[in-house]
PDB file of C-alpha atoms in Angstrom:
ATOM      1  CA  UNK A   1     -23.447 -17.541  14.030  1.00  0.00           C
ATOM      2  CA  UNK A   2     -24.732 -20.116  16.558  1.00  0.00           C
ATOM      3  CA  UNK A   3     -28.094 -20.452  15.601  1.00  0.00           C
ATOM      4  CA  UNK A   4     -27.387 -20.985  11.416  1.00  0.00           C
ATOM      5  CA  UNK A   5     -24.135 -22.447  11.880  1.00  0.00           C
ATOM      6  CA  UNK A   6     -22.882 -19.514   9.657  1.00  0.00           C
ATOM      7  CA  UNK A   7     -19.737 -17.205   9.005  1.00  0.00           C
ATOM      8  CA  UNK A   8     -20.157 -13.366   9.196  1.00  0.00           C
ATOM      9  CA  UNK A   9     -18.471  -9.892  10.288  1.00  0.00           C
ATOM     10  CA  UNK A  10     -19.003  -8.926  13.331  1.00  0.00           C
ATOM     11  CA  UNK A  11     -18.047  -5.792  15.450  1.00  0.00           C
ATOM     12  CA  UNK A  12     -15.682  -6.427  18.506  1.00  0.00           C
ATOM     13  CA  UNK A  13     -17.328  -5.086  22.067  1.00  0.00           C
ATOM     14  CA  UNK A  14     -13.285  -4.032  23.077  1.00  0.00           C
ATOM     15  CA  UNK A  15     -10.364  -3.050  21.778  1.00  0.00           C
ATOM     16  CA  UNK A  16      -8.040  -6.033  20.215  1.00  0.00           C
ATOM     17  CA  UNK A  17      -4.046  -5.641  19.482  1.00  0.00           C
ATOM     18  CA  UNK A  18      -5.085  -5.445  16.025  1.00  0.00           C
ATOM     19  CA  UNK A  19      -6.302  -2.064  16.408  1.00  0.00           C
ATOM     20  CA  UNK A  20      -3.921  -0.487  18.993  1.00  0.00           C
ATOM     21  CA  UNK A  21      -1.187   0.688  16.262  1.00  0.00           C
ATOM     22  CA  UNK A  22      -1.004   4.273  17.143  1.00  0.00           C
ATOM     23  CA  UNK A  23       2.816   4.627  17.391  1.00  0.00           C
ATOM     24  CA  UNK A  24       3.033   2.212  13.847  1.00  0.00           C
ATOM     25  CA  UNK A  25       0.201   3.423  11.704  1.00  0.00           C
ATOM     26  CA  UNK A  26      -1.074   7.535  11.135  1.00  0.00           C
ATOM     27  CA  UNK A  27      -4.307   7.161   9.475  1.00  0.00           C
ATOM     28  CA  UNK A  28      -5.362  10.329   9.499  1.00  0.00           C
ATOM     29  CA  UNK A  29      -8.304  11.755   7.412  1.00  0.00           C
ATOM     30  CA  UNK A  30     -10.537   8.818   8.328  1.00  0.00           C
ATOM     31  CA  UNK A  31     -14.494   9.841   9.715  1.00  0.00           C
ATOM     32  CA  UNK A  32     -16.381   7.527  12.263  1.00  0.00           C
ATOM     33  CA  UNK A  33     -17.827   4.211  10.587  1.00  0.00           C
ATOM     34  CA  UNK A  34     -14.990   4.550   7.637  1.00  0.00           C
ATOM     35  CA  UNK A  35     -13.073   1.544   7.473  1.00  0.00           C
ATOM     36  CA  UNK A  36      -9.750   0.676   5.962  1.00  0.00           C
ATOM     37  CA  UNK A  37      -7.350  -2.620   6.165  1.00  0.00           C
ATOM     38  CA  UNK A  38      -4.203  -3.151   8.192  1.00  0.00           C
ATOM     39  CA  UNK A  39      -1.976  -6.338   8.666  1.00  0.00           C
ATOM     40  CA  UNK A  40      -0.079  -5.862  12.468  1.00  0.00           C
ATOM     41  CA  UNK A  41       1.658  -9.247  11.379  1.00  0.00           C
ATOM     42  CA  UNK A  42       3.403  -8.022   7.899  1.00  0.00           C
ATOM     43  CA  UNK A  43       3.852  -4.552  10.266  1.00  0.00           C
ATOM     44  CA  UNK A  44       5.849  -6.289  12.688  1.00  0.00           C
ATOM     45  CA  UNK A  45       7.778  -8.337  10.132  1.00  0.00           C
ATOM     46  CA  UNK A  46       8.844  -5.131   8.477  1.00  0.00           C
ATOM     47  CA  UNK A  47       9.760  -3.950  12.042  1.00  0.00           C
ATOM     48  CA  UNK A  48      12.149  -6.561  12.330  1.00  0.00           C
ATOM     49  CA  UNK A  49      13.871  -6.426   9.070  1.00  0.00           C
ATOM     50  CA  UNK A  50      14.463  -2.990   9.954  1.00  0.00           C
ATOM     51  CA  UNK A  51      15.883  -3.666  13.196  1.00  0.00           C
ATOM     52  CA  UNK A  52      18.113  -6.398  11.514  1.00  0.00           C
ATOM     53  CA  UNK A  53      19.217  -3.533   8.497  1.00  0.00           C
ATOM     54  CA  UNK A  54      19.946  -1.269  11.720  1.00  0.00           C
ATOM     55  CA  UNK A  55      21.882  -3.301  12.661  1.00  0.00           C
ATOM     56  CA  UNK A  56      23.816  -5.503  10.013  1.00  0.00           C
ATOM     57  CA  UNK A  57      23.153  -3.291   7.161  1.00  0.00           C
ATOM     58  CA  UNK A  58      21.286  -4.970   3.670  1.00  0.00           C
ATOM     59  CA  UNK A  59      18.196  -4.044   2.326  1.00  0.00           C
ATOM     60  CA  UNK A  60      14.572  -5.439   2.023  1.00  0.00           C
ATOM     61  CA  UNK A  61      12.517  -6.319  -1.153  1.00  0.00           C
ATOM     62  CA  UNK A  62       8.887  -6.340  -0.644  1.00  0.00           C
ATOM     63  CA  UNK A  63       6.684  -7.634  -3.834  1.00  0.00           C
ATOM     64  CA  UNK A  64       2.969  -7.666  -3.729  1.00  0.00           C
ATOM     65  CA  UNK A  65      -0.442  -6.243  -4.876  1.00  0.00           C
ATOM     66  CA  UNK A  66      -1.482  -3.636  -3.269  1.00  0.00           C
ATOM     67  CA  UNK A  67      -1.536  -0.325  -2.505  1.00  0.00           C
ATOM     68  CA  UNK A  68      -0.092   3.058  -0.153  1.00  0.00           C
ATOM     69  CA  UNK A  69      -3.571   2.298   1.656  1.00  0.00           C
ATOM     70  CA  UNK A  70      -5.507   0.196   0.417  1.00  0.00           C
ATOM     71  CA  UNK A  71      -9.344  -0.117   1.164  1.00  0.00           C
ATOM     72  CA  UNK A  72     -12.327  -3.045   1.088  1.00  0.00           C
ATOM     73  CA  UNK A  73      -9.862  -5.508  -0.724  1.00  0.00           C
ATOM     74  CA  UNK A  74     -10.581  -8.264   1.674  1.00  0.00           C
ATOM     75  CA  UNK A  75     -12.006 -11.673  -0.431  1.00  0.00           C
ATOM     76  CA  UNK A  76     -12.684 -14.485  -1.332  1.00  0.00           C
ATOM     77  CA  UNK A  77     -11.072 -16.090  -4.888  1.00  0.00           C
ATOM     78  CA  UNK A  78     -11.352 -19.229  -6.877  1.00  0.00           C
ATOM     79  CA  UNK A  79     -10.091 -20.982  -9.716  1.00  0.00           C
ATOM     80  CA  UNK A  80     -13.195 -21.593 -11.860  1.00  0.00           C
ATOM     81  CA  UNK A  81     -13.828 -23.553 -14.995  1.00  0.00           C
ATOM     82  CA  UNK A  82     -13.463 -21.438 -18.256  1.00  0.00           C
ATOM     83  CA  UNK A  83     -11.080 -18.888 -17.053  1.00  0.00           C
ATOM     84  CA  UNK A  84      -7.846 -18.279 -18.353  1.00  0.00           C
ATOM     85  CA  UNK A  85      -4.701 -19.687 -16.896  1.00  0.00           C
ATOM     86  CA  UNK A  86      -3.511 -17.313 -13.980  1.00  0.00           C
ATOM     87  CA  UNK A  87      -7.781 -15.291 -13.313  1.00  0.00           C
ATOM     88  CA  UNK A  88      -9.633 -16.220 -10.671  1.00  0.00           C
ATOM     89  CA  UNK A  89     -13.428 -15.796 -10.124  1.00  0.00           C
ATOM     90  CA  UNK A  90     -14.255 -13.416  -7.277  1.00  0.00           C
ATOM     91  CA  UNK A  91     -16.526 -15.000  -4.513  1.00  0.00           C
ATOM     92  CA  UNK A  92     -18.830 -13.540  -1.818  1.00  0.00           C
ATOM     93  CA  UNK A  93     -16.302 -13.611   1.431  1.00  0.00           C
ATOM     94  CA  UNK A  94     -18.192 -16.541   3.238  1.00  0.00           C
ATOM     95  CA  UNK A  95     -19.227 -18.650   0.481  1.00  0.00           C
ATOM     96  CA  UNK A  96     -17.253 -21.316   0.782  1.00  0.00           C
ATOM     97  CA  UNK A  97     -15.328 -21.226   4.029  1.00  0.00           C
ATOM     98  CA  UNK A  98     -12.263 -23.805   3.821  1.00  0.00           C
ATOM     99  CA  UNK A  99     -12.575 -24.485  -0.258  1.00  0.00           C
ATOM    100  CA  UNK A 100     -11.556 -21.194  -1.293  1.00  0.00           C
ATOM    101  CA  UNK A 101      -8.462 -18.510  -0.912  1.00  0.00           C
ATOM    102  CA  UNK A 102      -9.121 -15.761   1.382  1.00  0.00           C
ATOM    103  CA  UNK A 103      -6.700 -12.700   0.536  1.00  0.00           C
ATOM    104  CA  UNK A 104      -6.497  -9.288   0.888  1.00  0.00           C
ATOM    105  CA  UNK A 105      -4.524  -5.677  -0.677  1.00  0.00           C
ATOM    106  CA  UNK A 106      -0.577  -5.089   0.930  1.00  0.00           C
ATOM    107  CA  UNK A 107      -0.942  -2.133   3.009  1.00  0.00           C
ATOM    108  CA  UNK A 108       2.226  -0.694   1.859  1.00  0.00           C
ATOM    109  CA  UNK A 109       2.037   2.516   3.386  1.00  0.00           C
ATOM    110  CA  UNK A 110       2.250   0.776   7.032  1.00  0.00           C
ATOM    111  CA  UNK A 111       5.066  -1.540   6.044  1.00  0.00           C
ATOM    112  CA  UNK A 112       7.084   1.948   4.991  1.00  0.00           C
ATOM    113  CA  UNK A 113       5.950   3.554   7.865  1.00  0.00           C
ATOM    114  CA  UNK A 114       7.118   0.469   9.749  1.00  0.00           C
ATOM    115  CA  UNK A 115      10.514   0.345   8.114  1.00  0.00           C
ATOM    116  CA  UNK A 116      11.404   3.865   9.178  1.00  0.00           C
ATOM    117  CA  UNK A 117      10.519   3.359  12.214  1.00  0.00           C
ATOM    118  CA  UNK A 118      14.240   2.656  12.654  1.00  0.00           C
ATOM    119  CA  UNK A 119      17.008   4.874  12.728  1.00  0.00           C
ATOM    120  CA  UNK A 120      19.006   5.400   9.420  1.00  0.00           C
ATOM    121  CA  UNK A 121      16.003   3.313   7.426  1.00  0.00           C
ATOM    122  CA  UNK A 122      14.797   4.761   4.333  1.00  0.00           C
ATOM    123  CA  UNK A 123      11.926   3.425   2.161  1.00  0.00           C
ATOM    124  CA  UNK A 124      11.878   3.732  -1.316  1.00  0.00           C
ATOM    125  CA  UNK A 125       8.434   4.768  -3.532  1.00  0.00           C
ATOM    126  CA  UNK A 126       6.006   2.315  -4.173  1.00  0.00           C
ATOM    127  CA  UNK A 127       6.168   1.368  -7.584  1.00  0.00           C
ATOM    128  CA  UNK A 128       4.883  -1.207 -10.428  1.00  0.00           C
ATOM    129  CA  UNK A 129       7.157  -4.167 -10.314  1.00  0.00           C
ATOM    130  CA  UNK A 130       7.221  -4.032 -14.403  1.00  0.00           C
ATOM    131  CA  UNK A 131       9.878  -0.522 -13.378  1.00  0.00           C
ATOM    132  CA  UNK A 132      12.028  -2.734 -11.327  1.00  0.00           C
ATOM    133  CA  UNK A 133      12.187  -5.973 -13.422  1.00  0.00           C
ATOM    134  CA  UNK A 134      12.746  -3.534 -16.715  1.00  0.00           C
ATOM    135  CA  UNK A 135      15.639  -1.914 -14.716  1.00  0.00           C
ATOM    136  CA  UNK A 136      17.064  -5.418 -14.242  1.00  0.00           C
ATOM    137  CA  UNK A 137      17.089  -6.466 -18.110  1.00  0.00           C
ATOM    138  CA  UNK A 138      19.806  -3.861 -18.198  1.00  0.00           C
ATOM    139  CA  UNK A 139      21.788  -4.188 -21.154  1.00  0.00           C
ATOM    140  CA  UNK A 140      19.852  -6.698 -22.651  1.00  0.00           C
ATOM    141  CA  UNK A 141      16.439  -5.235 -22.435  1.00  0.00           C
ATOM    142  CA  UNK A 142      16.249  -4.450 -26.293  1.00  0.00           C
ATOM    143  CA  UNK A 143      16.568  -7.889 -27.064  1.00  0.00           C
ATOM    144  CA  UNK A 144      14.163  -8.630 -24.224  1.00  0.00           C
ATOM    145  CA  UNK A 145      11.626  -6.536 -25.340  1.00  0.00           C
ATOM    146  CA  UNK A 146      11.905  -7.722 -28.975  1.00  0.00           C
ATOM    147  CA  UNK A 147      11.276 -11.327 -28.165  1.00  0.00           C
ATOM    148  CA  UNK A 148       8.124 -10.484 -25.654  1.00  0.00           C
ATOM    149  CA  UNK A 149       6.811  -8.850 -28.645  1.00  0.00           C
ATOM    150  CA  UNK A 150       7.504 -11.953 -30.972  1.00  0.00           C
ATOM    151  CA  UNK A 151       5.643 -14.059 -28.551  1.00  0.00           C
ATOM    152  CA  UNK A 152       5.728 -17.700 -28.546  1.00  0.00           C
ATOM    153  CA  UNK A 153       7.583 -19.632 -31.332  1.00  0.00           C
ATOM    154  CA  UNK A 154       7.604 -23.254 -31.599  1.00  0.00           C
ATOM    155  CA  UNK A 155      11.111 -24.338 -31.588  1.00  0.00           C
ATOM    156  CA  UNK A 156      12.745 -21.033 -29.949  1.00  0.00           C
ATOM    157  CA  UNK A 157      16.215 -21.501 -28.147  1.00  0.00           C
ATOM    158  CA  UNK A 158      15.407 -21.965 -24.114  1.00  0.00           C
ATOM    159  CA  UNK A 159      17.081 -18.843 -23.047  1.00  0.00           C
ATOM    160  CA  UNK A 160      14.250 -16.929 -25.384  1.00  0.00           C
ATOM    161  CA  UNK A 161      11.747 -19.164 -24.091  1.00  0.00           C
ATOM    162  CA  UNK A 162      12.843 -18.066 -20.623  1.00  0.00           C
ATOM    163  CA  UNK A 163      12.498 -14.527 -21.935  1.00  0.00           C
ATOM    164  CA  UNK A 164       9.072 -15.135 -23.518  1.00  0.00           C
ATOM    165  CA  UNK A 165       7.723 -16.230 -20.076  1.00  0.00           C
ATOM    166  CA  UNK A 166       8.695 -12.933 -18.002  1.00  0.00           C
ATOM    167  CA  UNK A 167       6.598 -10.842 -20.518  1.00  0.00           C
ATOM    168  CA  UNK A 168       3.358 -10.884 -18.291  1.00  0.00           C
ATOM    169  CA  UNK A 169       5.101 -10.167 -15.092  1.00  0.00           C
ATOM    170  CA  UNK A 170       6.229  -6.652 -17.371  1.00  0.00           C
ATOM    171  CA  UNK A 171       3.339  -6.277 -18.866  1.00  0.00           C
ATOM    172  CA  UNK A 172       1.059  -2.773 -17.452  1.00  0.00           C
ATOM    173  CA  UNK A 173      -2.006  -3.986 -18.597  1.00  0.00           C
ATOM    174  CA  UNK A 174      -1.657  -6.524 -15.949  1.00  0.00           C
ATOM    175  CA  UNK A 175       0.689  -8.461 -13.762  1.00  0.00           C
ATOM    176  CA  UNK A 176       3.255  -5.778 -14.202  1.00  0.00           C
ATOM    177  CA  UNK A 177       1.047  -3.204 -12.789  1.00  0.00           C
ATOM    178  CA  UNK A 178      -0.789  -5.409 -10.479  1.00  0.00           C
ATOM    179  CA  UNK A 179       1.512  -6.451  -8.665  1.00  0.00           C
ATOM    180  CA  UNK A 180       3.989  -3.428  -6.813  1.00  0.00           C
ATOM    181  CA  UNK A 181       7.247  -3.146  -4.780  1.00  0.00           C
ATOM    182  CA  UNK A 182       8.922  -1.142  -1.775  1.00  0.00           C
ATOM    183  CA  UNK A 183      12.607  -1.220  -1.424  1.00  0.00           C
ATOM    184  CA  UNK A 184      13.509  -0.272   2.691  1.00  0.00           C
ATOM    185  CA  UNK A 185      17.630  -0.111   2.880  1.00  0.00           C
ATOM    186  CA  UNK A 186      20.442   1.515   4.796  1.00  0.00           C
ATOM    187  CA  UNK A 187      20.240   5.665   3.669  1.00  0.00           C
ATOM    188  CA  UNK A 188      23.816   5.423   2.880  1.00  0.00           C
ATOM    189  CA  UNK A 189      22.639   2.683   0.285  1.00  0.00           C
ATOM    190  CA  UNK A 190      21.542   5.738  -1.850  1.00  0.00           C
ATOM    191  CA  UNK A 191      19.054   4.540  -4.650  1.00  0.00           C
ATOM    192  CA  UNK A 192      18.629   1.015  -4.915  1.00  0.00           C
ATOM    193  CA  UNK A 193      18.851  -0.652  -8.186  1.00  0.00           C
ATOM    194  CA  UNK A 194      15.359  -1.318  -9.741  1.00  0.00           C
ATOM    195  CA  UNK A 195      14.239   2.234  -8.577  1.00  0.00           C
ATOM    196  CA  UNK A 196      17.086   4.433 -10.977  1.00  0.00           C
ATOM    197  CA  UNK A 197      15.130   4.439 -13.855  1.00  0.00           C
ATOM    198  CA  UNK A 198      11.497   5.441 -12.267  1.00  0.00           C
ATOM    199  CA  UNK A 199      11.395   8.620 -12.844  1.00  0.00           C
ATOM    200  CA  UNK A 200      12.578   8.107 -16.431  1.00  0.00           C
ATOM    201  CA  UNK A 201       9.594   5.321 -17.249  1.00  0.00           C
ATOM    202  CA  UNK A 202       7.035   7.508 -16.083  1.00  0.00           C
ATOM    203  CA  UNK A 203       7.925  10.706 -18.291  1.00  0.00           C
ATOM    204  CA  UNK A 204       8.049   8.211 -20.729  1.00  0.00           C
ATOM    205  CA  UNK A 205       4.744   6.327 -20.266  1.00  0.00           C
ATOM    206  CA  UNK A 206       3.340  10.448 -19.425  1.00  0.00           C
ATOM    207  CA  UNK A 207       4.440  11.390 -22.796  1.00  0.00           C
ATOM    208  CA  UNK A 208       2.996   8.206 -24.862  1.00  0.00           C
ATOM    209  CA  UNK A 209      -0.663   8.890 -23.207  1.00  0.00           C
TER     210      UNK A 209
END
């Protein structure tokens, strides 16, 4: 704002590139003056990976919070005195401008949209990323499991240390739900690994409530 030197939202008087994504993004359902959030950078990233799977074959990993379409997420976070290592306090958007992180939700619905955009592209379900790193324990996940339980122990070998420190990224009280993953890969690929055993943690988690 010119006259208080301020930050604020404002409406746009035309039409920006930002929301001309007809052909990449169907949001249908919305009503006039509903909002919702959209990256056209991380679509056109997604747009190129695809290209380059098209093309050379591989697949694409995408970890993040976020959601299939996620709403009002857009703000403002700082690291405040007196919270616990890894929260962040939750500021009004232009409160600090330049002294604090500015972040917002993964639209993940657009990047899948985006990766199939492409010929022979398929992307995988959203999921938490505690299903795909639980997947990836593999044989060992017993014993992984185990020594998340045991928690910290003064002394413990480094390879159970290493162990010990993964157990928040699994855990679906937090990190291991907050954070979620799309897999886009060649349809020949079939099922990636990390998304085989889905299906199987959510009868189980269904069946525990």
């Amino acid at each position: 704002d010119p006259l208080t030197n301020d930050l604020h939202s404002t409406l746009v008087e035309t039409a920006t590139p930002e929301i001309t994504f007809d052909d990449d993004v169907d949001e249908k359902g919305l009503l006039a003056g509903e909002g919702f959030e959209f990256c056209p950078e991380a679509t056109l990233v997604a747009t190129h990976l695809a290209d380059r799977m098209s093309k050379w074959g591989g697949a694409s990993l995408i970890i993040d919070y976020g959601d299939i379409s996620p709403q009002d997420t857009l703000r403002a976070l700082s690291k405040e005195k007196g919270l616990r290592s890894g929260e962040a306090a939750t500021l009004p958007l232009f409160e600090r401008p330049g002294l604090v992180d500015i972040t917002a939700d993964a639209h993940f619905g657009a990047l899948s949209l985006a990766f199939e955009s492409r010929s022979g592209i398929k992307s995988h379900p959203l999921q938490p990323q505690a299903y795909l790193l639980t997947e990836l324990m593999g044989e060992n996940i017993k014993e992984y499991l185990n020594v998340m339980r045991r928690g910290y122990v003064e002394g413990m070998p480094s390879s159970e240390e290493e162990v010990y420190h993964l157990a928040p990224l699994v855990d679906r009280q937090g990190m291991g739900s907050h954070f979620k993953c799309i897999c886009a890969a060649s349809e020949a690929m079939g099922l990636p690994l990390g998304w085989n055993m889905r299906e199987m943690i959510q009868m189980m988690e269904k069946a525990m409530r």
